[in-house]
């Protein structure tokens, strides 16, 4: 069941930059290595409700109910725009002292909300994971749970790597306020663009 096809496909999906990757990278740049790990953990935890919804068949509700899908979608849009605004307004320097202000709980909560408010994740898992469960399996739910656990583990590892790489680049820009300003504007713009794309996306 844990085939090479599944592992390769899952790796490609995890590696594709999205809102979770963007948040983890920005956290690694702005708040350091440990904060990036917390962001990766929060993003990974934010996947769990979508996986549970898929396993319970709740994803079918989002697929058939336009109202439910739109409600969750626009909640996600509002949160992305909030992140864009907060990043744009932040004028503090990339200094170690700032790490104390970004508590582990606050970082993980932001990352968790970022993923849980994306209805497309539920629909993605509904289409993705069942393909790798054998049609004649005697324990389809257990198989789906195992696949989900492997996917989440891969997500966490890849996101941590993204965050640590971002922290490495942080050392190159720590003394340049101009670069810091440009990075914040770039991340704020990226969050806003992702929010707009989600707002105008179809199921």
PDB file of C-alpha atoms in Angstrom:
ATOM      1  CA  UNK A   1       0.000   0.000   0.000  1.00  0.00           C
ATOM      2  CA  UNK A   2       2.846   2.403   0.867  1.00  0.00           C
ATOM      3  CA  UNK A   3       4.071   2.161  -2.692  1.00  0.00           C
ATOM      4  CA  UNK A   4       6.795   4.087  -4.463  1.00  0.00           C
ATOM      5  CA  UNK A   5       4.065   5.783  -6.512  1.00  0.00           C
ATOM      6  CA  UNK A   6       2.385   7.041  -3.358  1.00  0.00           C
ATOM      7  CA  UNK A   7       5.626   8.277  -1.795  1.00  0.00           C
ATOM      8  CA  UNK A   8       6.711  10.055  -4.963  1.00  0.00           C
ATOM      9  CA  UNK A   9       3.316  11.654  -5.527  1.00  0.00           C
ATOM     10  CA  UNK A  10       3.026  12.731  -1.903  1.00  0.00           C
ATOM     11  CA  UNK A  11       6.543  14.204  -1.973  1.00  0.00           C
ATOM     12  CA  UNK A  12       5.749  16.257  -5.070  1.00  0.00           C
ATOM     13  CA  UNK A  13       2.538  17.522  -3.459  1.00  0.00           C
ATOM     14  CA  UNK A  14       4.348  18.492  -0.244  1.00  0.00           C
ATOM     15  CA  UNK A  15       7.218  20.189  -2.079  1.00  0.00           C
ATOM     16  CA  UNK A  16       4.934  22.455  -4.133  1.00  0.00           C
ATOM     17  CA  UNK A  17       5.038  25.892  -2.463  1.00  0.00           C
ATOM     18  CA  UNK A  18       1.690  26.897  -1.016  1.00  0.00           C
ATOM     19  CA  UNK A  19       0.400  28.937   1.909  1.00  0.00           C
ATOM     20  CA  UNK A  20       1.884  26.562   4.497  1.00  0.00           C
ATOM     21  CA  UNK A  21       5.321  26.619   2.894  1.00  0.00           C
ATOM     22  CA  UNK A  22       5.175  30.398   2.552  1.00  0.00           C
ATOM     23  CA  UNK A  23       4.233  30.827   6.220  1.00  0.00           C
ATOM     24  CA  UNK A  24       6.966  28.455   7.395  1.00  0.00           C
ATOM     25  CA  UNK A  25       9.620  30.197   5.277  1.00  0.00           C
ATOM     26  CA  UNK A  26       8.572  33.651   6.472  1.00  0.00           C
ATOM     27  CA  UNK A  27       8.607  32.427  10.078  1.00  0.00           C
ATOM     28  CA  UNK A  28      12.099  30.979   9.612  1.00  0.00           C
ATOM     29  CA  UNK A  29      13.298  34.318   8.264  1.00  0.00           C
ATOM     30  CA  UNK A  30      11.598  36.533  10.820  1.00  0.00           C
ATOM     31  CA  UNK A  31      11.715  34.469  14.013  1.00  0.00           C
ATOM     32  CA  UNK A  32      14.439  31.812  13.706  1.00  0.00           C
ATOM     33  CA  UNK A  33      14.947  28.057  13.454  1.00  0.00           C
ATOM     34  CA  UNK A  34      12.851  26.942  16.415  1.00  0.00           C
ATOM     35  CA  UNK A  35       9.941  29.143  15.373  1.00  0.00           C
ATOM     36  CA  UNK A  36      10.096  27.602  11.885  1.00  0.00           C
ATOM     37  CA  UNK A  37       9.783  24.145  13.454  1.00  0.00           C
ATOM     38  CA  UNK A  38       6.716  25.304  15.398  1.00  0.00           C
ATOM     39  CA  UNK A  39       5.247  26.696  12.167  1.00  0.00           C
ATOM     40  CA  UNK A  40       5.861  23.366  10.422  1.00  0.00           C
ATOM     41  CA  UNK A  41       4.191  21.541  13.314  1.00  0.00           C
ATOM     42  CA  UNK A  42       1.169  23.856  13.200  1.00  0.00           C
ATOM     43  CA  UNK A  43       0.808  23.489   9.434  1.00  0.00           C
ATOM     44  CA  UNK A  44       1.009  19.719   9.740  1.00  0.00           C
ATOM     45  CA  UNK A  45      -1.593  19.701  12.524  1.00  0.00           C
ATOM     46  CA  UNK A  46      -3.829  21.832  10.304  1.00  0.00           C
ATOM     47  CA  UNK A  47      -3.918  18.991   7.797  1.00  0.00           C
ATOM     48  CA  UNK A  48      -5.376  16.548  10.337  1.00  0.00           C
ATOM     49  CA  UNK A  49      -8.975  17.874  10.326  1.00  0.00           C
ATOM     50  CA  UNK A  50      -9.045  17.603   6.516  1.00  0.00           C
ATOM     51  CA  UNK A  51      -7.798  14.030   6.684  1.00  0.00           C
ATOM     52  CA  UNK A  52     -10.372  13.170   9.346  1.00  0.00           C
ATOM     53  CA  UNK A  53     -13.094  14.799   7.254  1.00  0.00           C
ATOM     54  CA  UNK A  54     -12.033  12.717   4.278  1.00  0.00           C
ATOM     55  CA  UNK A  55     -12.028   9.513   6.322  1.00  0.00           C
ATOM     56  CA  UNK A  56     -15.457  10.318   7.790  1.00  0.00           C
ATOM     57  CA  UNK A  57     -16.928  11.222   4.427  1.00  0.00           C
ATOM     58  CA  UNK A  58     -17.542  14.828   5.475  1.00  0.00           C
ATOM     59  CA  UNK A  59     -15.671  16.029   2.395  1.00  0.00           C
ATOM     60  CA  UNK A  60     -18.737  15.012   0.398  1.00  0.00           C
ATOM     61  CA  UNK A  61     -20.628  17.818   2.164  1.00  0.00           C
ATOM     62  CA  UNK A  62     -18.147  20.421   0.927  1.00  0.00           C
ATOM     63  CA  UNK A  63     -18.314  18.902  -2.526  1.00  0.00           C
ATOM     64  CA  UNK A  64     -22.108  19.000  -2.735  1.00  0.00           C
ATOM     65  CA  UNK A  65     -22.939  22.053  -0.613  1.00  0.00           C
ATOM     66  CA  UNK A  66     -21.972  25.330  -2.269  1.00  0.00           C
ATOM     67  CA  UNK A  67     -22.854  27.253   0.900  1.00  0.00           C
ATOM     68  CA  UNK A  68     -20.585  25.181   3.157  1.00  0.00           C
ATOM     69  CA  UNK A  69     -17.714  25.415   0.687  1.00  0.00           C
ATOM     70  CA  UNK A  70     -18.103  29.183   0.203  1.00  0.00           C
ATOM     71  CA  UNK A  71     -18.318  29.832   3.952  1.00  0.00           C
ATOM     72  CA  UNK A  72     -15.097  27.969   4.687  1.00  0.00           C
ATOM     73  CA  UNK A  73     -13.391  29.416   1.626  1.00  0.00           C
ATOM     74  CA  UNK A  74     -14.055  33.029   2.557  1.00  0.00           C
ATOM     75  CA  UNK A  75     -12.983  32.408   6.140  1.00  0.00           C
ATOM     76  CA  UNK A  76      -9.671  31.253   4.674  1.00  0.00           C
ATOM     77  CA  UNK A  77      -9.519  34.305   2.400  1.00  0.00           C
ATOM     78  CA  UNK A  78     -10.075  36.633   5.372  1.00  0.00           C
ATOM     79  CA  UNK A  79      -7.296  34.934   7.327  1.00  0.00           C
ATOM     80  CA  UNK A  80      -4.831  35.162   4.431  1.00  0.00           C
ATOM     81  CA  UNK A  81      -5.598  38.860   4.040  1.00  0.00           C
ATOM     82  CA  UNK A  82      -5.083  39.303   7.783  1.00  0.00           C
ATOM     83  CA  UNK A  83      -1.649  37.686   7.476  1.00  0.00           C
ATOM     84  CA  UNK A  84      -0.852  39.967   4.543  1.00  0.00           C
ATOM     85  CA  UNK A  85      -1.843  43.037   6.575  1.00  0.00           C
ATOM     86  CA  UNK A  86       0.065  41.939   9.689  1.00  0.00           C
ATOM     87  CA  UNK A  87       3.209  41.188   7.671  1.00  0.00           C
ATOM     88  CA  UNK A  88       2.973  44.508   5.812  1.00  0.00           C
ATOM     89  CA  UNK A  89       2.565  46.478   9.055  1.00  0.00           C
ATOM     90  CA  UNK A  90       5.413  44.738  10.886  1.00  0.00           C
ATOM     91  CA  UNK A  91       8.433  47.043  10.993  1.00  0.00           C
ATOM     92  CA  UNK A  92      10.626  45.311  13.571  1.00  0.00           C
ATOM     93  CA  UNK A  93      14.112  44.199  12.605  1.00  0.00           C
ATOM     94  CA  UNK A  94      15.259  40.584  12.247  1.00  0.00           C
ATOM     95  CA  UNK A  95      16.735  40.439  15.734  1.00  0.00           C
ATOM     96  CA  UNK A  96      17.000  37.485  18.144  1.00  0.00           C
ATOM     97  CA  UNK A  97      15.143  39.470  20.809  1.00  0.00           C
ATOM     98  CA  UNK A  98      12.010  39.300  18.699  1.00  0.00           C
ATOM     99  CA  UNK A  99      11.846  35.535  19.071  1.00  0.00           C
ATOM    100  CA  UNK A 100      10.502  35.931  22.595  1.00  0.00           C
ATOM    101  CA  UNK A 101       7.448  37.784  21.300  1.00  0.00           C
ATOM    102  CA  UNK A 102       6.537  34.992  18.896  1.00  0.00           C
ATOM    103  CA  UNK A 103       5.403  32.316  21.349  1.00  0.00           C
ATOM    104  CA  UNK A 104       5.256  28.680  20.213  1.00  0.00           C
ATOM    105  CA  UNK A 105       1.515  28.590  20.821  1.00  0.00           C
ATOM    106  CA  UNK A 106       0.858  31.723  18.753  1.00  0.00           C
ATOM    107  CA  UNK A 107       2.988  30.460  15.856  1.00  0.00           C
ATOM    108  CA  UNK A 108       1.364  27.026  15.827  1.00  0.00           C
ATOM    109  CA  UNK A 109      -2.131  28.519  16.074  1.00  0.00           C
ATOM    110  CA  UNK A 110      -1.532  30.793  13.077  1.00  0.00           C
ATOM    111  CA  UNK A 111      -0.137  27.897  11.049  1.00  0.00           C
ATOM    112  CA  UNK A 112      -2.981  25.599  12.114  1.00  0.00           C
ATOM    113  CA  UNK A 113      -5.648  28.125  11.113  1.00  0.00           C
ATOM    114  CA  UNK A 114      -3.908  28.710   7.797  1.00  0.00           C
ATOM    115  CA  UNK A 115      -4.444  25.096   6.746  1.00  0.00           C
ATOM    116  CA  UNK A 116      -7.720  24.292   8.459  1.00  0.00           C
ATOM    117  CA  UNK A 117      -9.438  27.244   6.719  1.00  0.00           C
ATOM    118  CA  UNK A 118      -8.540  25.979   3.250  1.00  0.00           C
ATOM    119  CA  UNK A 119     -11.480  23.884   1.960  1.00  0.00           C
ATOM    120  CA  UNK A 120      -9.520  22.774  -1.081  1.00  0.00           C
ATOM    121  CA  UNK A 121      -7.351  20.600   1.168  1.00  0.00           C
ATOM    122  CA  UNK A 122     -10.346  18.450   2.079  1.00  0.00           C
ATOM    123  CA  UNK A 123     -11.346  18.062  -1.552  1.00  0.00           C
ATOM    124  CA  UNK A 124      -7.730  17.314  -2.473  1.00  0.00           C
ATOM    125  CA  UNK A 125      -7.442  14.513   0.075  1.00  0.00           C
ATOM    126  CA  UNK A 126     -10.812  13.131  -0.990  1.00  0.00           C
ATOM    127  CA  UNK A 127      -9.438  12.771  -4.529  1.00  0.00           C
ATOM    128  CA  UNK A 128      -5.847  11.865  -3.632  1.00  0.00           C
ATOM    129  CA  UNK A 129      -5.653   9.365  -0.781  1.00  0.00           C
ATOM    130  CA  UNK A 130      -8.405   6.877  -1.774  1.00  0.00           C
ATOM    131  CA  UNK A 131      -6.555   6.181  -5.037  1.00  0.00           C
ATOM    132  CA  UNK A 132      -3.887   4.363  -3.034  1.00  0.00           C
ATOM    133  CA  UNK A 133      -6.273   2.178  -1.022  1.00  0.00           C
ATOM    134  CA  UNK A 134      -6.829  -1.195  -2.641  1.00  0.00           C
ATOM    135  CA  UNK A 135     -10.412  -1.744  -3.781  1.00  0.00           C
ATOM    136  CA  UNK A 136     -10.456  -5.194  -2.171  1.00  0.00           C
ATOM    137  CA  UNK A 137      -8.860  -4.082   1.108  1.00  0.00           C
ATOM    138  CA  UNK A 138     -10.404  -5.630   4.204  1.00  0.00           C
ATOM    139  CA  UNK A 139      -9.429  -2.599   6.307  1.00  0.00           C
ATOM    140  CA  UNK A 140      -9.853   0.497   4.104  1.00  0.00           C
ATOM    141  CA  UNK A 141     -10.152   2.904   7.040  1.00  0.00           C
ATOM    142  CA  UNK A 142      -6.938   1.612   8.619  1.00  0.00           C
ATOM    143  CA  UNK A 143      -5.190   1.851   5.254  1.00  0.00           C
ATOM    144  CA  UNK A 144      -6.385   5.432   4.815  1.00  0.00           C
ATOM    145  CA  UNK A 145      -5.191   6.280   8.333  1.00  0.00           C
ATOM    146  CA  UNK A 146      -1.731   4.876   7.600  1.00  0.00           C
ATOM    147  CA  UNK A 147      -1.474   6.794   4.335  1.00  0.00           C
ATOM    148  CA  UNK A 148      -2.541   9.953   6.137  1.00  0.00           C
ATOM    149  CA  UNK A 149       0.086   9.471   8.845  1.00  0.00           C
ATOM    150  CA  UNK A 150       2.827   9.003   6.252  1.00  0.00           C
ATOM    151  CA  UNK A 151       1.669  12.096   4.351  1.00  0.00           C
ATOM    152  CA  UNK A 152       1.668  14.197   7.527  1.00  0.00           C
ATOM    153  CA  UNK A 153       5.145  12.975   8.501  1.00  0.00           C
ATOM    154  CA  UNK A 154       6.467  13.909   5.059  1.00  0.00           C
ATOM    155  CA  UNK A 155       4.782  17.309   5.324  1.00  0.00           C
ATOM    156  CA  UNK A 156       6.416  18.034   8.684  1.00  0.00           C
ATOM    157  CA  UNK A 157       9.903  17.000   7.555  1.00  0.00           C
ATOM    158  CA  UNK A 158       9.760  18.964   4.295  1.00  0.00           C
ATOM    159  CA  UNK A 159       8.348  22.078   5.987  1.00  0.00           C
ATOM    160  CA  UNK A 160      11.074  21.969   8.658  1.00  0.00           C
ATOM    161  CA  UNK A 161      13.687  21.794   5.895  1.00  0.00           C
ATOM    162  CA  UNK A 162      12.101  24.790   4.176  1.00  0.00           C
ATOM    163  CA  UNK A 163      12.142  26.716   7.455  1.00  0.00           C
ATOM    164  CA  UNK A 164      15.748  25.867   8.263  1.00  0.00           C
ATOM    165  CA  UNK A 165      16.885  26.848   4.780  1.00  0.00           C
ATOM    166  CA  UNK A 166      15.056  30.158   5.189  1.00  0.00           C
ATOM    167  CA  UNK A 167      16.820  30.734   8.504  1.00  0.00           C
ATOM    168  CA  UNK A 168      20.143  30.152   6.751  1.00  0.00           C
ATOM    169  CA  UNK A 169      19.337  32.953   4.318  1.00  0.00           C
ATOM    170  CA  UNK A 170      18.340  35.123   7.269  1.00  0.00           C
ATOM    171  CA  UNK A 171      21.987  35.427   8.206  1.00  0.00           C
ATOM    172  CA  UNK A 172      22.702  36.957   4.811  1.00  0.00           C
ATOM    173  CA  UNK A 173      20.143  39.753   5.263  1.00  0.00           C
ATOM    174  CA  UNK A 174      20.224  40.327   9.030  1.00  0.00           C
ATOM    175  CA  UNK A 175      22.098  43.641   8.658  1.00  0.00           C
ATOM    176  CA  UNK A 176      20.180  45.012   5.670  1.00  0.00           C
ATOM    177  CA  UNK A 177      17.023  46.925   6.565  1.00  0.00           C
ATOM    178  CA  UNK A 178      16.317  47.448   2.863  1.00  0.00           C
ATOM    179  CA  UNK A 179      16.301  43.698   2.186  1.00  0.00           C
ATOM    180  CA  UNK A 180      14.180  43.082   5.281  1.00  0.00           C
ATOM    181  CA  UNK A 181      11.661  45.674   4.105  1.00  0.00           C
ATOM    182  CA  UNK A 182      11.534  44.137   0.624  1.00  0.00           C
ATOM    183  CA  UNK A 183      11.064  40.624   2.039  1.00  0.00           C
ATOM    184  CA  UNK A 184       8.169  41.696   4.246  1.00  0.00           C
ATOM    185  CA  UNK A 185       6.483  43.466   1.364  1.00  0.00           C
ATOM    186  CA  UNK A 186       7.045  40.406  -0.800  1.00  0.00           C
ATOM    187  CA  UNK A 187       5.543  38.009   1.759  1.00  0.00           C
ATOM    188  CA  UNK A 188       2.606  40.343   2.408  1.00  0.00           C
ATOM    189  CA  UNK A 189       1.945  40.555  -1.327  1.00  0.00           C
ATOM    190  CA  UNK A 190       2.196  36.779  -1.688  1.00  0.00           C
ATOM    191  CA  UNK A 191      -0.338  36.190   1.115  1.00  0.00           C
ATOM    192  CA  UNK A 192      -2.689  38.723  -0.503  1.00  0.00           C
ATOM    193  CA  UNK A 193      -2.347  37.088  -3.926  1.00  0.00           C
ATOM    194  CA  UNK A 194      -3.005  33.623  -2.465  1.00  0.00           C
ATOM    195  CA  UNK A 195      -6.068  35.015  -0.703  1.00  0.00           C
ATOM    196  CA  UNK A 196      -7.350  36.519  -3.952  1.00  0.00           C
ATOM    197  CA  UNK A 197      -6.758  33.264  -5.822  1.00  0.00           C
ATOM    198  CA  UNK A 198      -8.690  31.348  -3.184  1.00  0.00           C
ATOM    199  CA  UNK A 199     -11.522  33.899  -3.298  1.00  0.00           C
ATOM    200  CA  UNK A 200     -11.982  33.533  -7.060  1.00  0.00           C
ATOM    201  CA  UNK A 201     -11.303  29.817  -7.259  1.00  0.00           C
ATOM    202  CA  UNK A 202     -13.915  27.236  -8.144  1.00  0.00           C
ATOM    203  CA  UNK A 203     -14.271  23.843  -6.499  1.00  0.00           C
TER     204      UNK A 203
END
